[in-house]
XYZ file of C-alpha atoms in Angstrom:
555
model
C 167.233 106.839 106.729
C 169.268 105.681 103.058
C 170.849 103.198 105.097
C 167.299 100.987 106.385
C 166.311 101.353 102.897
C 169.680 98.926 101.492
C 168.673 95.258 100.380
C 169.553 92.542 102.276
C 172.972 90.935 100.844
C 172.138 87.209 99.925
C 174.987 84.990 100.597
C 174.486 81.687 100.181
C 171.644 79.947 99.219
C 167.698 79.949 100.320
C 167.157 77.515 103.253
C 170.788 77.210 103.979
C 171.251 76.411 107.598
C 173.712 78.549 109.626
C 174.726 79.234 113.566
C 176.970 80.964 114.405
C 179.179 81.792 118.160
C 178.634 80.783 121.372
C 175.495 78.714 121.365
C 176.893 76.889 118.221
C 179.897 76.018 120.482
C 178.341 75.252 123.463
C 175.765 72.455 121.575
C 178.341 71.573 120.029
C 180.087 70.980 123.294
C 176.643 69.132 124.890
C 176.255 67.120 121.700
C 180.098 66.057 122.566
C 179.035 65.358 125.666
C 176.058 63.374 125.398
C 178.525 60.636 123.603
C 180.605 60.414 126.249
C 178.233 58.994 128.542
C 176.729 56.601 126.218
C 180.638 54.569 126.757
C 180.928 56.210 130.167
C 179.467 53.362 132.055
C 180.841 51.112 130.758
C 184.549 51.694 131.400
C 186.815 49.843 134.177
C 186.011 46.380 135.049
C 182.820 46.976 136.645
C 181.818 48.572 133.852
C 177.662 48.417 132.155
C 177.939 46.187 128.444
C 175.822 47.931 126.095
C 173.199 45.719 123.738
C 173.081 47.153 120.567
C 170.745 46.053 117.956
C 170.825 47.201 114.373
C 168.396 47.633 111.658
C 169.280 44.117 109.955
C 168.729 42.634 112.725
C 172.636 41.905 114.214
C 172.224 42.209 117.672
C 175.844 42.526 119.324
C 176.618 43.477 123.103
C 180.160 44.662 123.898
C 182.206 46.636 126.368
C 184.372 48.212 123.743
C 184.460 51.255 123.593
C 185.618 51.709 119.845
C 182.985 49.109 118.703
C 179.618 50.781 120.556
C 181.119 53.964 118.584
C 181.042 52.364 115.445
C 177.546 50.739 115.520
C 176.295 53.802 117.142
C 175.483 55.191 113.706
C 176.232 59.135 115.487
C 174.945 61.953 112.610
C 175.892 64.843 115.327
C 179.094 65.975 112.634
C 180.969 67.477 115.908
C 180.703 64.149 117.497
C 181.692 62.130 114.754
C 184.586 63.608 116.284
C 184.562 62.082 119.411
C 184.297 58.325 116.690
C 187.742 59.083 114.812
C 189.409 59.314 117.549
C 187.996 56.423 119.355
C 188.877 54.704 116.014
C 192.169 55.887 116.434
C 193.022 54.463 119.395
C 192.206 51.645 118.204
C 193.872 50.526 115.129
C 197.439 52.275 117.439
C 197.169 51.078 120.587
C 193.793 48.647 120.765
C 192.546 49.374 123.959
C 191.948 52.325 125.511
C 189.050 53.313 123.423
C 186.366 53.841 126.260
C 189.326 56.747 127.550
C 190.248 58.726 125.508
C 185.833 59.406 125.137
C 185.613 60.159 128.018
C 188.504 62.305 128.408
C 187.974 64.573 125.625
C 184.038 64.479 127.066
C 185.090 65.735 130.047
C 187.533 68.396 128.618
C 185.015 70.098 126.586
C 182.707 69.941 129.595
C 185.583 71.574 131.972
C 185.765 74.352 128.956
C 181.867 74.713 129.487
C 182.008 77.707 131.662
C 184.622 79.538 130.149
C 183.007 79.374 127.374
C 179.453 80.643 128.422
C 181.641 83.509 130.558
C 183.091 85.068 127.120
C 186.202 83.480 127.181
C 187.884 83.737 123.744
C 188.510 79.320 122.413
C 191.519 80.262 121.791
C 192.820 80.421 124.837
C 191.269 77.645 126.494
C 192.995 76.003 123.030
C 196.368 76.970 124.141
C 196.341 76.162 127.713
C 195.184 72.682 126.660
C 197.508 72.161 124.568
C 200.411 73.218 127.280
C 198.693 70.969 129.728
C 199.191 67.693 127.164
C 202.141 68.514 126.684
C 203.116 68.471 130.852
C 201.310 65.783 130.992
C 202.423 63.681 128.426
C 206.205 64.524 129.571
C 205.161 63.167 133.414
C 203.681 59.518 131.667
C 207.119 59.646 130.671
C 208.754 60.223 134.006
C 205.921 58.092 136.273
C 206.491 55.095 132.792
C 208.713 51.999 134.715
C 210.530 50.079 131.980
C 210.154 46.540 131.518
C 213.501 45.668 129.360
C 216.505 43.613 130.419
C 214.646 40.800 131.815
C 214.285 37.320 131.085
C 212.414 35.634 129.203
C 210.752 34.257 131.559
C 209.427 37.921 133.459
C 208.691 39.396 130.286
C 206.097 36.872 129.818
C 205.290 37.675 134.008
C 205.098 41.022 133.290
C 203.603 41.155 129.788
C 200.095 38.781 131.529
C 200.246 41.476 133.397
C 199.124 43.989 131.023
C 196.951 41.136 129.452
C 195.255 40.278 132.758
C 194.602 44.329 133.060
C 192.998 45.078 129.610
C 191.130 41.820 129.854
C 189.674 42.972 133.243
C 187.221 45.072 131.619
C 186.058 42.846 129.405
C 183.148 39.930 129.654
C 185.484 37.188 129.862
C 187.045 39.094 132.822
C 186.885 36.052 135.106
C 188.608 34.067 133.350
C 191.696 36.417 132.988
C 194.761 34.603 133.745
C 193.902 31.824 132.239
C 193.442 34.622 128.567
C 196.356 36.879 129.161
C 198.791 33.726 129.314
C 197.440 32.327 125.903
C 197.545 36.119 124.339
C 200.905 35.981 125.057
C 201.707 33.396 124.242
C 200.130 34.008 121.051
C 202.627 37.281 120.576
C 205.584 36.187 121.816
C 205.599 32.876 119.076
C 204.713 35.060 116.020
C 208.464 37.125 117.120
C 209.070 40.995 115.957
C 206.827 40.323 112.623
C 203.789 43.025 113.204
C 201.073 41.341 110.880
C 198.242 40.887 113.528
C 196.772 38.459 111.112
C 199.912 36.186 111.555
C 197.333 35.389 114.510
C 194.345 33.650 114.157
C 190.595 33.549 115.922
C 188.945 31.025 115.244
C 185.221 30.765 117.229
C 183.680 27.023 118.072
C 180.234 27.770 119.873
C 179.769 25.435 122.608
C 181.729 24.222 125.525
C 182.871 26.319 128.816
C 185.654 29.072 127.697
C 187.597 27.236 129.754
C 187.673 24.563 126.407
C 189.433 27.428 124.509
C 192.895 26.403 123.334
C 195.953 27.922 121.620
C 197.259 26.078 118.696
C 201.069 26.694 118.309
C 201.035 26.627 114.784
C 197.689 26.733 112.583
C 194.038 25.233 113.042
C 191.346 25.821 110.486
C 188.137 24.196 109.751
C 187.798 21.098 107.969
C 187.399 22.340 103.901
C 184.228 21.098 102.023
C 185.276 17.662 100.840
C 184.299 15.387 98.552
C 184.383 11.449 98.255
C 186.364 9.532 99.294
C 188.029 11.971 101.836
C 187.241 9.368 105.043
C 189.067 7.618 103.385
C 192.323 9.908 103.759
C 194.260 9.318 107.178
C 193.437 12.256 109.483
C 197.023 12.368 111.350
C 200.739 13.086 110.042
C 203.930 13.162 111.935
C 206.871 14.976 109.783
C 204.820 15.124 107.153
C 205.618 17.279 103.322
C 203.384 20.430 103.127
C 202.809 21.203 98.921
C 200.596 24.169 99.244
C 198.304 24.960 95.976
C 196.847 28.064 93.808
C 195.085 25.657 91.101
C 191.862 23.475 90.580
C 192.251 19.522 90.471
C 189.124 19.079 89.336
C 187.937 17.703 85.943
C 187.502 20.849 83.376
C 185.421 20.967 80.597
C 186.348 23.677 78.294
C 185.197 26.856 78.671
C 182.490 27.667 78.083
C 183.502 29.612 74.118
C 185.822 26.700 73.430
C 184.819 24.767 69.872
C 186.100 22.080 68.858
C 185.390 20.444 65.165
C 184.985 17.053 64.299
C 185.009 14.568 61.308
C 185.074 11.347 63.000
C 182.777 10.179 66.058
C 186.018 8.288 66.793
C 187.509 11.921 67.242
C 185.626 12.655 70.084
C 186.963 9.696 72.592
C 190.365 11.349 72.088
C 189.556 14.568 73.303
C 187.979 13.304 76.425
C 190.997 11.327 76.957
C 193.209 14.024 76.576
C 191.518 16.163 79.569
C 191.389 12.946 81.486
C 195.238 12.075 81.016
C 195.995 16.414 81.780
C 194.184 16.084 85.326
C 196.069 12.762 85.619
C 199.590 14.216 85.064
C 198.374 17.060 87.438
C 198.164 14.355 90.659
C 201.015 12.333 89.492
C 203.255 15.677 90.373
C 201.262 15.724 93.583
C 202.633 12.272 94.331
C 205.865 12.885 93.244
C 206.713 15.938 94.800
C 206.934 13.450 98.496
C 204.061 16.244 99.774
C 201.473 13.344 102.032
C 199.377 16.819 102.838
C 197.745 18.927 99.935
C 196.156 22.221 100.530
C 194.646 24.360 97.487
C 192.700 27.875 97.428
C 190.832 26.477 94.681
C 188.650 23.565 94.569
C 189.972 19.435 94.440
C 187.277 17.255 92.833
C 186.318 14.418 93.974
C 188.671 12.529 91.678
C 191.207 13.998 92.762
C 189.963 13.209 96.735
C 189.701 9.525 95.785
C 192.786 9.374 93.926
C 195.626 10.996 97.083
C 193.140 8.983 99.838
C 194.715 5.994 96.955
C 198.038 7.048 97.907
C 197.145 7.715 101.456
C 197.950 10.792 100.751
C 195.487 14.548 103.079
C 194.042 16.660 100.587
C 191.946 20.161 101.360
C 190.718 22.412 98.986
C 188.906 25.747 98.880
C 191.492 27.159 102.020
C 190.705 30.133 102.445
C 193.177 32.711 101.203
C 193.929 34.026 104.960
C 194.279 30.246 106.092
C 196.482 29.028 103.368
C 199.038 32.208 103.588
C 199.079 31.460 107.812
C 200.126 27.875 107.013
C 203.003 29.124 103.980
C 204.334 31.426 106.794
C 204.144 29.112 109.616
C 205.323 25.373 108.031
C 208.036 27.593 104.751
C 206.033 26.645 102.694
C 205.628 28.578 99.059
C 202.055 28.783 97.874
C 202.549 27.023 93.731
C 200.529 28.542 90.691
C 201.811 25.102 89.101
C 201.804 21.475 90.004
C 205.504 21.113 87.165
C 208.708 21.137 88.804
C 207.990 21.192 92.795
C 210.847 20.848 94.950
C 211.799 20.465 98.133
C 212.588 23.608 98.769
C 209.142 25.310 98.082
C 207.008 21.998 100.610
C 206.536 22.890 103.926
C 206.599 20.670 106.624
C 205.828 20.639 110.717
C 206.173 18.408 113.563
C 202.900 17.169 113.622
C 199.138 17.039 111.389
C 195.542 16.116 113.067
C 192.266 16.446 112.732
C 190.636 17.044 115.911
C 187.129 17.413 116.542
C 185.983 20.218 118.293
C 182.334 21.432 119.494
C 180.274 19.498 116.469
C 183.764 21.073 114.150
C 186.271 18.946 112.973
C 189.095 21.189 112.649
C 192.830 21.115 110.650
C 195.817 21.986 113.210
C 198.877 21.764 112.316
C 201.442 22.127 114.843
C 205.119 22.429 116.563
C 206.142 24.004 113.178
C 210.056 24.878 111.878
C 209.328 29.057 111.542
C 206.001 28.758 113.498
C 205.436 32.754 112.984
C 202.057 32.429 113.750
C 199.775 30.917 116.174
C 195.811 30.476 116.493
C 193.314 30.092 119.409
C 190.558 28.334 119.027
C 187.620 30.383 121.195
C 184.665 27.959 123.181
C 181.685 29.663 124.228
C 177.745 29.268 124.772
C 176.192 32.508 122.395
C 177.474 33.689 119.384
C 177.346 37.263 120.784
C 179.471 36.098 123.731
C 182.064 34.958 121.912
C 181.977 37.580 119.537
C 182.599 39.641 122.056
C 185.342 36.977 124.024
C 187.370 37.733 120.034
C 187.083 41.573 120.305
C 188.382 41.223 124.124
C 190.979 39.352 123.100
C 192.172 41.187 119.999
C 192.150 44.961 122.346
C 194.846 42.389 124.582
C 196.721 40.950 121.880
C 197.266 44.565 120.605
C 198.131 45.700 124.113
C 200.861 42.986 124.432
C 202.520 43.642 121.388
C 202.619 47.402 122.440
C 204.024 46.658 125.239
C 206.887 44.599 123.803
C 207.843 47.468 121.212
C 207.492 50.162 123.532
C 208.400 48.805 126.943
C 207.270 50.796 129.718
C 204.762 50.452 132.304
C 202.295 52.509 133.907
C 200.074 52.081 136.931
C 196.273 51.738 136.008
C 193.144 52.001 138.006
C 193.668 56.073 137.817
C 196.722 56.015 139.699
C 198.504 57.534 136.589
C 195.605 60.188 135.887
C 195.464 61.481 139.733
C 199.392 61.745 139.820
C 199.434 63.913 136.787
C 195.546 65.892 137.406
C 198.338 66.494 141.184
C 200.950 67.237 138.827
C 199.084 70.140 137.086
C 197.282 71.583 139.547
C 200.658 72.681 141.318
C 202.275 74.045 138.073
C 199.086 76.106 137.650
C 199.893 77.796 140.538
C 203.688 79.542 139.294
C 201.388 80.362 136.700
C 200.153 84.535 135.852
C 196.652 84.701 134.659
C 193.819 83.006 133.234
C 195.847 79.885 131.845
C 195.917 79.569 135.753
C 191.754 78.757 136.001
C 192.139 76.548 132.658
C 195.326 74.482 133.471
C 193.376 73.833 136.708
C 190.352 73.273 134.724
C 192.300 70.401 132.924
C 193.708 68.613 135.825
C 190.213 68.473 136.970
C 189.284 66.860 133.526
C 191.714 64.212 134.237
C 189.970 63.253 137.593
C 187.059 61.803 135.687
C 188.857 57.991 134.769
C 188.895 57.755 139.351
C 185.455 58.623 139.201
C 183.761 56.953 137.104
C 185.080 53.592 137.926
C 184.402 54.345 141.476
C 180.477 54.885 139.674
C 180.963 52.007 138.022
C 181.389 49.563 140.871
C 178.819 51.034 142.633
C 181.494 52.850 145.568
C 181.293 56.300 146.683
C 183.982 58.460 144.148
C 183.926 61.360 146.475
C 185.001 59.438 149.587
C 188.003 57.298 147.505
C 188.891 60.255 145.246
C 189.408 62.055 148.375
C 191.496 60.245 149.525
C 193.404 59.380 146.564
C 194.259 62.586 146.247
C 195.306 63.096 149.535
C 198.229 59.889 149.604
C 198.860 61.685 145.831
C 200.017 64.646 148.029
C 202.364 63.756 149.852
C 205.796 65.197 149.490
C 207.740 61.653 149.703
C 205.520 61.021 146.453
C 204.828 56.855 148.031
C 201.449 57.726 146.958
C 201.897 58.682 143.564
C 201.081 54.675 142.672
C 198.521 54.891 144.179
C 194.495 54.077 142.092
C 190.740 52.680 142.470
C 190.775 49.587 144.541
C 187.958 47.457 143.045
C 187.481 44.857 145.219
C 187.335 47.138 148.703
C 186.560 50.172 147.543
C 189.068 51.859 148.870
C 192.926 52.892 147.385
C 195.628 50.713 146.680
C 198.654 50.523 145.269
C 197.946 49.999 141.772
C 201.541 48.679 140.125
C 202.053 46.121 143.447
C 198.979 45.216 142.979
C 199.370 44.571 139.030
C 196.982 46.474 137.555
C 199.679 48.011 134.680
C 198.795 49.697 131.608
C 202.135 50.213 128.981
C 202.131 53.712 128.671
C 201.608 54.233 125.137
C 197.969 54.214 125.822
C 197.968 56.680 128.050
C 200.510 58.807 126.425
C 198.125 58.689 123.112
C 194.761 59.098 124.936
C 195.609 62.063 125.970
C 197.135 63.744 122.413
C 194.078 61.587 120.434
C 192.208 63.567 123.880
C 192.846 66.791 123.811
C 193.522 67.272 120.057
C 189.520 66.860 119.992
C 189.064 68.359 122.341
C 190.832 71.310 121.241
C 189.291 70.569 117.185
C 185.636 71.514 118.645
C 186.109 74.167 120.851
C 188.253 75.848 117.409
C 184.891 75.404 115.615
C 183.208 78.296 115.549
C 179.909 77.751 112.648
C 177.977 75.901 111.293
C 176.815 75.833 107.720
C 173.468 72.965 106.700
C 172.266 73.619 103.391
C 169.863 70.865 102.668
C 168.095 72.419 99.831
C 171.651 72.706 97.915
C 172.273 68.772 98.775
C 168.406 67.652 97.612
C 169.442 69.058 94.912
C 172.121 67.789 94.106
C 171.003 64.352 94.182
C 168.239 65.230 92.083
C 170.339 66.449 89.621
C 172.617 63.456 89.940
C 169.653 60.873 89.608
C 168.488 62.369 86.543
C 171.746 62.217 84.684
C 171.985 58.633 85.521
C 168.297 58.141 83.941
C 169.963 60.435 80.566
C 172.728 58.082 80.441
C 170.697 54.897 80.697
C 168.495 56.293 78.058
C 171.065 56.579 75.275
C 171.440 52.574 72.944
C 174.629 51.271 73.881
C 176.985 52.098 70.750
C 174.974 54.773 70.204
C 177.269 58.625 69.631
C 175.907 61.106 71.617
């Protein structure tokens, strides 16, 4: 009786919502599965696109897992983990974002019945980690190196990797055309890792085939002043001067004050200002440069002055474009026109201003340092070009990764089926419950080929049975067989050049397993909406008090 009379202990603030135990875990798993279902249909060459319309009225059409996850604005705390792994896969490898979300969702889905049956999550996590370690070792074993090949051979192999990535995108129809363009762009920047050395410029109009690659820099004609049209629009082997100063007649700064005793002195001040600008312009001309680019404005006086002396100039060039011109031409950006020596000037074989669609572009090609490339993208609608840019970003990342870690594996679900078979075999050698858990992990890996079939409209059960049979052959000759998207059968993916860098798969399996283990290890969620709102009110009132005091007044 005394025990019943004891007062209840209140630990957390009123209004705190706590949920824990099995039901909480199952609810988290369901949330993650729902997120995976959103991107499920975008996987593979026959994947569908998503049209996302946000509150600002922007419309995005995308097939890229990471882009969709970013735009979805997911609020469920457990499901946010999947958004994070999609982002990490995107920044680390660039492709495989849909794959990683699908795998994580499937691992959790396979774990759900065990959780409901009362299995402790730690046992599942242990087995999943073991399975992921075995899977990654197996991928490394199956990967084929493309080292030691000649440049031409390497280019072809890299183009195959780029084409595999592009086949699932909106521009998949032109994948060969774009794959070679991407490979040339990546090889142009050499060993430099900075992605911003490859510029992508979008010009609406024309067809996808009108897109072209500039082995150098191209940027849109900047805002120009009177006299611009009198400047030459083409140079062979010009010297290029890069500046970070304004070439304009500037009145003195706002608060300057000049006291005059005689009105005639005013003229001398005006003359001094003109002399300063003319001196600057004269130094630019004396440097021998035929092209003057500046990050800040080049006014109409300067534009006309350069035009009279057959010099091309462009002001307000964006920071990024100016840095890329510097990298390509070997020039250095100057903050003063005094003492401009030959070493700081850049050069290129050909400069021309060319009309692209209804835009004019300044194009620098045949650059000596050539550590940069620009892809000019054409296409009908703006959304289409935006998506093409995202697709090319994925392909560029993949080619960079394949160059660095020069091993590739067979795509089209082949590698997933092979690891799945290997893990099932391994599970038979283990006693205890772990056998079931590793088996379920192996089954989850089959989601990739299954989804490829579903998205293409084939009978997934039929195709998976054929794949299982082929991969189970004792000779091991079926290890490279994956889904044939064209016929709905199975095909040797490697021989058909459906390749992806091994690092994509390794990263995807690593990240997906980590995410699944993280969700499984959470057994309680605490949400305190009241304290959050109280904090918000306190902050607002503090700001109100702060505003109330006069400026400079003491407390």
